[in-house]
PDB file of C-alpha atoms in Angstrom:
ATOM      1  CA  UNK A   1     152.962  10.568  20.329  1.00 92.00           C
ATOM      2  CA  UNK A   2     151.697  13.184  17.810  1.00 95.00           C
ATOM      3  CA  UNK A   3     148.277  13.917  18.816  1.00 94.00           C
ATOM      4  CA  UNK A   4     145.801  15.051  15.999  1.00 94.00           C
ATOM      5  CA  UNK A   5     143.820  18.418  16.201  1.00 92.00           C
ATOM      6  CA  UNK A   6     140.473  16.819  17.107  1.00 93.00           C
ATOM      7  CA  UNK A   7     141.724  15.340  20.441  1.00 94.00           C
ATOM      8  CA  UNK A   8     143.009  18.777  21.425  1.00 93.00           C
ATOM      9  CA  UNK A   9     140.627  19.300  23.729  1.00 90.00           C
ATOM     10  CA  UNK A  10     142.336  16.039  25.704  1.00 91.00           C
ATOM     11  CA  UNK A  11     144.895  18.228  27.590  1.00 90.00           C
ATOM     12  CA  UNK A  12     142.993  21.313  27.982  1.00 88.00           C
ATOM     13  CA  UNK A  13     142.968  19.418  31.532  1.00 88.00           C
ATOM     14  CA  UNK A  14     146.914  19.763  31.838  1.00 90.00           C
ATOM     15  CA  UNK A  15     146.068  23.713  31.638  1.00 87.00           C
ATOM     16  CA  UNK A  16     146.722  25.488  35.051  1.00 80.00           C
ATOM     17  CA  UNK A  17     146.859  29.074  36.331  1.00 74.00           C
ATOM     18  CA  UNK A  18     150.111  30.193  34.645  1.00 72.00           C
ATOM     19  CA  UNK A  19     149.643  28.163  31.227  1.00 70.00           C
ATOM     20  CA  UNK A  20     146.011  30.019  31.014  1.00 70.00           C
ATOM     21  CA  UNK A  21     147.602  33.234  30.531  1.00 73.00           C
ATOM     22  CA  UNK A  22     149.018  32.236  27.409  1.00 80.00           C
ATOM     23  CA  UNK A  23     146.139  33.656  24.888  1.00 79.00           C
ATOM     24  CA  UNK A  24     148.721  32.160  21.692  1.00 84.00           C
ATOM     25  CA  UNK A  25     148.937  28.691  23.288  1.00 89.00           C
ATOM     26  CA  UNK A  26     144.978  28.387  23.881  1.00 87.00           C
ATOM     27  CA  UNK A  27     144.451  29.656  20.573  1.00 87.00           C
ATOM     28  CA  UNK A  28     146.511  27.080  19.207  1.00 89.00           C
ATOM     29  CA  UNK A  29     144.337  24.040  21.326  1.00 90.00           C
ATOM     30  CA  UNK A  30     141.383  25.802  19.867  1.00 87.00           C
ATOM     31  CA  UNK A  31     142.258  25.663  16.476  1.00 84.00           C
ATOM     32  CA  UNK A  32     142.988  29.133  15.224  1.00 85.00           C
ATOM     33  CA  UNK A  33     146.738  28.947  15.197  1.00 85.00           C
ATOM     34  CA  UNK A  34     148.294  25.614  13.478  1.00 89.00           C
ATOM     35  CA  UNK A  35     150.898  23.728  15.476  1.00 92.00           C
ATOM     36  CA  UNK A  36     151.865  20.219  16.623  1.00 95.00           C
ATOM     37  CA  UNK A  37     150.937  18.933  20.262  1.00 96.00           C
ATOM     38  CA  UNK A  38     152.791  15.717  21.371  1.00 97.00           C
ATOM     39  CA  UNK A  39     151.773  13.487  24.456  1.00 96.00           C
ATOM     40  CA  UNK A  40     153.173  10.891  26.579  1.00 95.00           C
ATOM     41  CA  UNK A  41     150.166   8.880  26.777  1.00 93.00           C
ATOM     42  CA  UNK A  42     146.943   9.360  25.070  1.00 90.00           C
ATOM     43  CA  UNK A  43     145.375   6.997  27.303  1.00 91.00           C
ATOM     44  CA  UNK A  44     146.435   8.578  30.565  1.00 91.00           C
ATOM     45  CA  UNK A  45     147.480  11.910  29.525  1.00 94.00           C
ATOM     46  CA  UNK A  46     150.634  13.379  32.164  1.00 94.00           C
ATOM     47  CA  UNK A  47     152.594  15.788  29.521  1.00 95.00           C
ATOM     48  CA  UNK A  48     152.085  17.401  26.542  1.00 96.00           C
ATOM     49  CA  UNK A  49     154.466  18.912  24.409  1.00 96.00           C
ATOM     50  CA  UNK A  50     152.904  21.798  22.299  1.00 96.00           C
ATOM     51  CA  UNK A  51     154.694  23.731  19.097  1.00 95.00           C
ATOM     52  CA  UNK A  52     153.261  26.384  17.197  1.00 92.00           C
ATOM     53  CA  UNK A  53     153.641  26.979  13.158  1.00 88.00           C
ATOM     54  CA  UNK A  54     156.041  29.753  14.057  1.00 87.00           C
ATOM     55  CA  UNK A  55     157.994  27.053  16.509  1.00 91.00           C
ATOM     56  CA  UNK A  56     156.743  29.046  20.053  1.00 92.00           C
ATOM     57  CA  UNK A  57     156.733  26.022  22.339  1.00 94.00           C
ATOM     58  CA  UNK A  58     155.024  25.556  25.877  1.00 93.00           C
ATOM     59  CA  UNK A  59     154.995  21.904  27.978  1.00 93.00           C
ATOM     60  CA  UNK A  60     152.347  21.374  29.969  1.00 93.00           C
ATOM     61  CA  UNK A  61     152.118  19.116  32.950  1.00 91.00           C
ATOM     62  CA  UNK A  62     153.806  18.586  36.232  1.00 86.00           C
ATOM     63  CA  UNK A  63     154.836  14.768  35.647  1.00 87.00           C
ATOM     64  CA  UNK A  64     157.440  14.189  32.606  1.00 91.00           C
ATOM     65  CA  UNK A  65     158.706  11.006  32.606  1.00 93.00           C
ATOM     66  CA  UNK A  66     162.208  10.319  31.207  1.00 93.00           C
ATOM     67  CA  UNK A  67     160.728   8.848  28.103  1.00 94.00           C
ATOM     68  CA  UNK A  68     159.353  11.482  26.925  1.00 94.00           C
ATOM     69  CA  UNK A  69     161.888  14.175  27.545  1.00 93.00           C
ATOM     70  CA  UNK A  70     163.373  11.681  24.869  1.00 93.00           C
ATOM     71  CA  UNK A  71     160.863  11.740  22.828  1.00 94.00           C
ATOM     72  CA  UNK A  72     160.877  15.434  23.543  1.00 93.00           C
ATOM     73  CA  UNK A  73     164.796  16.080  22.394  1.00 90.00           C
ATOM     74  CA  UNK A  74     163.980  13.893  18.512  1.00 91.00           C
ATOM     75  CA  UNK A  75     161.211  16.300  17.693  1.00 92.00           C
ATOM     76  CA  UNK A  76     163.078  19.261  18.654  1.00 89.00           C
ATOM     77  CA  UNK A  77     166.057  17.735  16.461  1.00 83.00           C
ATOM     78  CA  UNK A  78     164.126  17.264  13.328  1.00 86.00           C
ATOM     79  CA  UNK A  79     164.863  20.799  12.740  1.00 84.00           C
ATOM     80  CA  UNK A  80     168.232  20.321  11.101  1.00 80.00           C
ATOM     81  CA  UNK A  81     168.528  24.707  11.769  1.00 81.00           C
ATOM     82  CA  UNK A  82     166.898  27.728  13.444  1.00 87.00           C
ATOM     83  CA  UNK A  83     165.225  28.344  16.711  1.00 91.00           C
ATOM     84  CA  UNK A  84     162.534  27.584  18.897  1.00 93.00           C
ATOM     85  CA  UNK A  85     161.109  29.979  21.656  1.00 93.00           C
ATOM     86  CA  UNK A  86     159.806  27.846  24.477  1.00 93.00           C
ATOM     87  CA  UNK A  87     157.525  29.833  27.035  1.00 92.00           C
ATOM     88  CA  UNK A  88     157.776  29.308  30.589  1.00 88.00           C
ATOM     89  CA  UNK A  89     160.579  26.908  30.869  1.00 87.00           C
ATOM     90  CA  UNK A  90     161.913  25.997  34.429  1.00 86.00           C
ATOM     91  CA  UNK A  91     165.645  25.566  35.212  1.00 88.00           C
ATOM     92  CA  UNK A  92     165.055  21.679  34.881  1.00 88.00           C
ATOM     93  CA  UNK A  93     163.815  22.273  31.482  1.00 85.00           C
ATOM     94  CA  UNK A  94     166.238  24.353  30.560  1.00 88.00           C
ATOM     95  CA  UNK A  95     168.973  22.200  31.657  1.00 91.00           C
ATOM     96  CA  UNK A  96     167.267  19.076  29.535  1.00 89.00           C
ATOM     97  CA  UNK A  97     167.556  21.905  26.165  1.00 88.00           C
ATOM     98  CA  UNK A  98     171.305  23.067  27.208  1.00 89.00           C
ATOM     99  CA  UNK A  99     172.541  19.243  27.675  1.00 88.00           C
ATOM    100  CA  UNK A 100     170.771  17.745  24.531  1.00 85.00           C
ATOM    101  CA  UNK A 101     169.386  20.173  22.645  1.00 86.00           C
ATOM    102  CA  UNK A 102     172.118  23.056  22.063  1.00 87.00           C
ATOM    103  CA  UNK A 103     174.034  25.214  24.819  1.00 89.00           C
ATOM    104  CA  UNK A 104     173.319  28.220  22.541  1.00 91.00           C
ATOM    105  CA  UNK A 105     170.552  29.476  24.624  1.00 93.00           C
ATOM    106  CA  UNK A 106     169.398  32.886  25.739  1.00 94.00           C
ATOM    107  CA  UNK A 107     167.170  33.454  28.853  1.00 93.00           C
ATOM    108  CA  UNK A 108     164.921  36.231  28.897  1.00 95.00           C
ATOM    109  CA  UNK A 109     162.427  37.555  31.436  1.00 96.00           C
ATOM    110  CA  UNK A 110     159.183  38.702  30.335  1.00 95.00           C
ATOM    111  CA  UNK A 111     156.702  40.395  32.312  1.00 95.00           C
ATOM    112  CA  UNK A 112     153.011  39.580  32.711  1.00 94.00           C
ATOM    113  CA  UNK A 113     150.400  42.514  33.360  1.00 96.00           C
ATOM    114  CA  UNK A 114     146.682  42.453  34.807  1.00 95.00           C
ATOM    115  CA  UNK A 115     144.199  45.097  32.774  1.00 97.00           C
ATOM    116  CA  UNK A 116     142.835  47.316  35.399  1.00 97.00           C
ATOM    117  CA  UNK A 117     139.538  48.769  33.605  1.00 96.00           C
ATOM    118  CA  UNK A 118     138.946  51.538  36.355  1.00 96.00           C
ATOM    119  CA  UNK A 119     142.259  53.048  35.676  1.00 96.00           C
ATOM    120  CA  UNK A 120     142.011  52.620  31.925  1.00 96.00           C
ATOM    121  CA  UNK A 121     138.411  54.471  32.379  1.00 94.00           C
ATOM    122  CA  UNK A 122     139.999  57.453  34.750  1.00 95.00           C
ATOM    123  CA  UNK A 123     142.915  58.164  31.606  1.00 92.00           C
ATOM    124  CA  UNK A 124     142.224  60.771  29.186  1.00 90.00           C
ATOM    125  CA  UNK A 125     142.220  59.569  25.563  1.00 89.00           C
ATOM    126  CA  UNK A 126     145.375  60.487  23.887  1.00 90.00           C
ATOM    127  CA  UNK A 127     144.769  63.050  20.765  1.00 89.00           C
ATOM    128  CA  UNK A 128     146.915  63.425  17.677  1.00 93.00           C
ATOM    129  CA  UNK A 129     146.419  64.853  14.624  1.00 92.00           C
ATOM    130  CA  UNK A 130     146.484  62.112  12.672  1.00 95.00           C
ATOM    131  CA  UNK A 131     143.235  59.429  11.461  1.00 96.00           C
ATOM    132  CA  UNK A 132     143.363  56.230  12.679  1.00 97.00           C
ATOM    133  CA  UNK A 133     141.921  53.100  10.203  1.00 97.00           C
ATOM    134  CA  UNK A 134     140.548  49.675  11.298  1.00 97.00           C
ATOM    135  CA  UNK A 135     142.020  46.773   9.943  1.00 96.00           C
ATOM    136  CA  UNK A 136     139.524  45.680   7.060  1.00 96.00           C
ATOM    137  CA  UNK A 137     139.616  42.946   4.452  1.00 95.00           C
ATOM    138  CA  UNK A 138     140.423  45.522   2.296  1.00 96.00           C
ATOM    139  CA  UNK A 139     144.049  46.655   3.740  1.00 96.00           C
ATOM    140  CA  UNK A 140     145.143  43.583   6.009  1.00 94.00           C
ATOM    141  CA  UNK A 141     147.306  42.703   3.227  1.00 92.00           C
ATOM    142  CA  UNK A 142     148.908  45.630   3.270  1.00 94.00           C
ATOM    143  CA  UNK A 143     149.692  45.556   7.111  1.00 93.00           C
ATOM    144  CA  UNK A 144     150.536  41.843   7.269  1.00 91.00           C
ATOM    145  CA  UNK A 145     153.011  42.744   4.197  1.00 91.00           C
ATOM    146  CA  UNK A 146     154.366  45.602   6.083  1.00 91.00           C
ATOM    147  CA  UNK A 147     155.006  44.209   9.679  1.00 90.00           C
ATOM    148  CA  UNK A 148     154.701  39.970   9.582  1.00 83.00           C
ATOM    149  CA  UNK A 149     156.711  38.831   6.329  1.00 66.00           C
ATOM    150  CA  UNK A 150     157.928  35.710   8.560  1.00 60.00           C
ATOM    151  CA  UNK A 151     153.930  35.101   8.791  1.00 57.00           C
ATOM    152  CA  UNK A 152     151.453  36.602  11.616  1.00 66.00           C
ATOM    153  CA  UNK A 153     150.410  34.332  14.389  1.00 75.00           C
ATOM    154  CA  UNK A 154     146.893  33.886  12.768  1.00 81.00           C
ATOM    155  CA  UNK A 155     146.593  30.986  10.085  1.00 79.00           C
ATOM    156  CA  UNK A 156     144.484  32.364   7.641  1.00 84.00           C
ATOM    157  CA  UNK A 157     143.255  36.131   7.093  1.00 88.00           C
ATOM    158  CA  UNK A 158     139.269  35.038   7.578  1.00 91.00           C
ATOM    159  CA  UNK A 159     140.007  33.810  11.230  1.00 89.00           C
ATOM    160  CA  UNK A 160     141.916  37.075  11.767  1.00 91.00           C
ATOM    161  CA  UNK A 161     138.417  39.159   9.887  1.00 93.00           C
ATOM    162  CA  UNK A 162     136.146  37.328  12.030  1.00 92.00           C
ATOM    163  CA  UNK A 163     137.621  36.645  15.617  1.00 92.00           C
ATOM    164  CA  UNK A 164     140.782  39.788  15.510  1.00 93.00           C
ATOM    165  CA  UNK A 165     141.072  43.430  15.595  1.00 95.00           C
ATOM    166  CA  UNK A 166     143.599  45.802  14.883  1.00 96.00           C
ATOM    167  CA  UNK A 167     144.186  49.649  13.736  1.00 97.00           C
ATOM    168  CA  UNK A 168     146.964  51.390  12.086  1.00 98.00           C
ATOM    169  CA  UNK A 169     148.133  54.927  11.390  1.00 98.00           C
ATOM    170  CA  UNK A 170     149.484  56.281   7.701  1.00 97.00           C
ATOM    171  CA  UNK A 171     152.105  58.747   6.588  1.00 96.00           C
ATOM    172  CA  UNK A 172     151.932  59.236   2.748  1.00 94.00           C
ATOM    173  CA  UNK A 173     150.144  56.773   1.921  1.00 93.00           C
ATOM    174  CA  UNK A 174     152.702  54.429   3.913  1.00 96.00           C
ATOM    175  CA  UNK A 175     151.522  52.443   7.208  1.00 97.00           C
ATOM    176  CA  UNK A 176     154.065  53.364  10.001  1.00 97.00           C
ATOM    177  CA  UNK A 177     152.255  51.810  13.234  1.00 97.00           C
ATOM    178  CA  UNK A 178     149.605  48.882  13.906  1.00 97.00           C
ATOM    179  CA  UNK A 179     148.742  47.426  16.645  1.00 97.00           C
ATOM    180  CA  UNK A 180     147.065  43.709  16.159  1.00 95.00           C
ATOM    181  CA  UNK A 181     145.188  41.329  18.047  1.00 94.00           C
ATOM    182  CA  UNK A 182     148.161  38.554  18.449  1.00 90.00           C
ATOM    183  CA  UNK A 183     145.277  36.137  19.393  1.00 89.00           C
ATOM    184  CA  UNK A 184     141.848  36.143  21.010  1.00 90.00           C
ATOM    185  CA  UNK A 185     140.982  33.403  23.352  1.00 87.00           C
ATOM    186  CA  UNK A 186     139.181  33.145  26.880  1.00 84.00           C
ATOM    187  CA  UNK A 187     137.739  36.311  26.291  1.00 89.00           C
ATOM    188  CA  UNK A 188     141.097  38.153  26.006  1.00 91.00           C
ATOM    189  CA  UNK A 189     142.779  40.102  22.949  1.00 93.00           C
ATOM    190  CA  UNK A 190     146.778  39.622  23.075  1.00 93.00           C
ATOM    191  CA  UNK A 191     147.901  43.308  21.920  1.00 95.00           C
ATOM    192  CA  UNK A 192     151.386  43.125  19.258  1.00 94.00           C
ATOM    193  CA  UNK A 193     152.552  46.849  18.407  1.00 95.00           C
ATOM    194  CA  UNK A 194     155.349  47.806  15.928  1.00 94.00           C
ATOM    195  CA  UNK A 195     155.896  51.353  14.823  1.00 96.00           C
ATOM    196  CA  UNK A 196     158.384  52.733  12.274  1.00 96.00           C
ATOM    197  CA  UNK A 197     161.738  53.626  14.196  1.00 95.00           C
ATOM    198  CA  UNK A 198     161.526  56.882  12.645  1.00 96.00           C
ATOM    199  CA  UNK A 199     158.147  57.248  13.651  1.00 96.00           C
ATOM    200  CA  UNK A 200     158.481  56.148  17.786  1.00 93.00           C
ATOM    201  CA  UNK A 201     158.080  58.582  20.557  1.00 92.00           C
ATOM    202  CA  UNK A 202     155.489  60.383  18.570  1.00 94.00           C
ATOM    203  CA  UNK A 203     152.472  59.118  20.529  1.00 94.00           C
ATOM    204  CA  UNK A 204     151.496  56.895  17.909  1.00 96.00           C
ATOM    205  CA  UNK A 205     151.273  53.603  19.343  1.00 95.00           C
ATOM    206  CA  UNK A 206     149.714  54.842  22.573  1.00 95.00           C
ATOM    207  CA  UNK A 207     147.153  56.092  20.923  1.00 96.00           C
ATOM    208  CA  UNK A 208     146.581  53.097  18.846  1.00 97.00           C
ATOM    209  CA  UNK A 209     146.421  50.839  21.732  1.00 97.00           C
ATOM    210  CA  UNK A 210     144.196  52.954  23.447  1.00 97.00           C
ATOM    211  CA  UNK A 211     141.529  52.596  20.099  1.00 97.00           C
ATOM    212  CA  UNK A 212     142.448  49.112  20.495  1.00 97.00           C
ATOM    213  CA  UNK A 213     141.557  48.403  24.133  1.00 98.00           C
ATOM    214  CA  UNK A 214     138.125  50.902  23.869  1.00 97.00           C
ATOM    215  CA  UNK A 215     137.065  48.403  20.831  1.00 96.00           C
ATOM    216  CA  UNK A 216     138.092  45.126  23.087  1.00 96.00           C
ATOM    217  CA  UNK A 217     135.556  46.561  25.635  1.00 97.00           C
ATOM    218  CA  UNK A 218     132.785  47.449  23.819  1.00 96.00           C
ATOM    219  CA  UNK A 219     133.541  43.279  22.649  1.00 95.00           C
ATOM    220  CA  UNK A 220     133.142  42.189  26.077  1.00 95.00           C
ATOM    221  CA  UNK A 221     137.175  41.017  25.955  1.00 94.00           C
ATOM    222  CA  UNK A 222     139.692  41.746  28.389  1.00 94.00           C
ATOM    223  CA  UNK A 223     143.175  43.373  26.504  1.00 96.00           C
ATOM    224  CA  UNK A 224     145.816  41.255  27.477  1.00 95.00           C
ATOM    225  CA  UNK A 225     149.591  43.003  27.732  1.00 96.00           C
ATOM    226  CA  UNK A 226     152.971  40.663  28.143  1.00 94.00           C
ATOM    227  CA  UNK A 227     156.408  42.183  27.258  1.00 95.00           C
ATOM    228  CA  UNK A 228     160.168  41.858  28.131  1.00 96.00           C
ATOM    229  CA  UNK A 229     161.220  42.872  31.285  1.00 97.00           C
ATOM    230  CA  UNK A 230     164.430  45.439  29.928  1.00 96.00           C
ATOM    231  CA  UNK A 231     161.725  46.773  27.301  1.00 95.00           C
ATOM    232  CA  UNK A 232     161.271  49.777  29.136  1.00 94.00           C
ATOM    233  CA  UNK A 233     159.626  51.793  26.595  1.00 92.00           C
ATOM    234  CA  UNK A 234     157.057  48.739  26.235  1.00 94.00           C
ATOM    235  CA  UNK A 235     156.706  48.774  30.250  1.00 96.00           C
ATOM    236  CA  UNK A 236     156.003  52.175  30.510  1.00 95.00           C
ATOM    237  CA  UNK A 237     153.460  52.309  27.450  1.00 94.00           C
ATOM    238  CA  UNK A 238     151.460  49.766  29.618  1.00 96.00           C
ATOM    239  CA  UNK A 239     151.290  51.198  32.873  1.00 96.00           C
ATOM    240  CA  UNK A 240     150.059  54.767  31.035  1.00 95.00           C
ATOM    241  CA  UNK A 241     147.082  52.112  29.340  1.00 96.00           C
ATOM    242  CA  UNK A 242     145.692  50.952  32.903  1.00 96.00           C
ATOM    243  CA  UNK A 243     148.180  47.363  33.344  1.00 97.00           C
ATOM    244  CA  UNK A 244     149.850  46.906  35.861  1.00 97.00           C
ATOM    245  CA  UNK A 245     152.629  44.547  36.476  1.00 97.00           C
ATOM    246  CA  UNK A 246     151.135  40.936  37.939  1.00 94.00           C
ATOM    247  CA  UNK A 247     154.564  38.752  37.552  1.00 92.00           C
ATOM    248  CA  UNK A 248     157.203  37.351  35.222  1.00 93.00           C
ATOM    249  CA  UNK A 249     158.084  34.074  33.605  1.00 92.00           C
ATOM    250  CA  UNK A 250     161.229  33.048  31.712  1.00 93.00           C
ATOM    251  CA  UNK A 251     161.356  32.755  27.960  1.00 94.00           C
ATOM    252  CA  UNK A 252     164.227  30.520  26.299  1.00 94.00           C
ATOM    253  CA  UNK A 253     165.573  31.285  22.727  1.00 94.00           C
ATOM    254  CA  UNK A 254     167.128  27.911  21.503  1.00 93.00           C
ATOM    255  CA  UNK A 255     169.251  27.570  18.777  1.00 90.00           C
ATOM    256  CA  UNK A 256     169.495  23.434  17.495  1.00 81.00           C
ATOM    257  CA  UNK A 257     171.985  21.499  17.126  1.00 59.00           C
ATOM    258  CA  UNK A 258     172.552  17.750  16.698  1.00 54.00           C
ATOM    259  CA  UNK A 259     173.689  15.889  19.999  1.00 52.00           C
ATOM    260  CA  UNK A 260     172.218  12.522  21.240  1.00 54.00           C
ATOM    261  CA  UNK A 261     170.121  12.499  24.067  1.00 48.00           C
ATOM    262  CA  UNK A 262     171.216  10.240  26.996  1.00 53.00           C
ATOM    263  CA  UNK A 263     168.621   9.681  30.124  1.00 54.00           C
TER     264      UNK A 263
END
């Protein structure tokens, strides 16, 4: 059952202590990021079935009834092609996509990090010789152009302007690094980096971050750091920031196919 946008707030109850870390799935709930959420039972809500614009895709509850991992296999099989990336999935979950959605799956590991604000606060600032600029109505075209042709995670560039943050660094007039609020929820700022290949190891996005996580600070938010686990480079860029590594959660990259689904 496709459940509309104003009766999000329905299975914020379904939320527990892993799904909370998710700042891009409680942005979605919250309306900044557009999406589809799917239920088993509006009445007596068990499972919910959430999939962002960008097809990122989280279930949430403990009780999913055979029904609706039926329900669960159509949806993902209206997309005649392409992928989905479904966050958190356990092996039982897994096994459900491999059997009836496609076997052409890839498991990843990604690592979640805790912000400690003492260490950040004992670092010394990075310095480079270059200026930094804040992302402005005036050049967020210009970044989102540069690093998020598929689309950034934000719907609209006035959510972004009001609720986001983000810096980037120039070379000739050309942007080479940015780092962006991903999405702001629950008082937390999810940090996305990209920098130039021929620009990396340079410094660049360390000391972007650390403008990044200063302004989340003075903002009263909490910077909020998730990577994969053999993305060592990422890893070690967010121990030198003041994270530290709290756990790790599977992500699934699913590429559709047609197959019927048999309980």
């Amino acid at each position: 059952m496709l459940l509309a946008q104003k009766d999000y707030p329905l299975i914020f109850g379904l939320l527990d202590e892993n799904s909370r870390r998710y700042p891009l799935l409680e942005s979605l709930l919250q309306g900044d990021i557009s999406g589809r959420v799917y239920v088993d039972n509006k009445d007596d809500i068990r499972a919910a079935l959430v999939i962002s614009r960008l097809d990122w895709v989280y279930l949430l509850g403990k009780h999913i009834s055979e029904a609706f991992k039926g329900e669960m296999v159509s949806i993902f099989k209206e997309k005649e092609s392409g992928s989905y990336a479904w966050w958190g999935a356990d092996a039982g979950t897994r096994e459900l996509a491999r059997l009836h959605v496609s076997p052409n799956i890839k498991a990843y590991t990604r690592l979640r990090f805790s912000f400690n604000r003492d260490r950040f606060k004992a670092m010394e600032a990075p310095r480079l010789p270059v200026p930094i600029h804040g992302v402005n109505r005036q050049n967020l075209d210009r970044v989102l152009s540069k690093y998020y042709v598929q689309g950034s995670q934000w719907d609209d560039q006035e959510t972004f302007l009001r609720k986001g943050l983000g810096y980037f660094i120039e070379d000739g007039g050309e942007i080479v690094s940015a780092v962006m609020s991903a999405a702001v929820s629950g008082g937390e700022a999810e940090i996305d980096v990209q920098t130039d290949k021929a620009y990396r190891g340079r410094g660049y996005a360390q000391y972007l971050c650390h403008r990044f996580i200063e302004d989340c600070l003075e903002r009263g938010m909490l910077p909020k750091w998730d990577c994969f686990k053999e993305n060592i480079p990422s890893v070690n860029s967010a121990k030198k920031l003041g994270f530290e590594v709290e756990g790790e959660y599977p992500l699934l990259h699913i590429t559709v196919r047609r197959t019927k689904y048999t309980p």
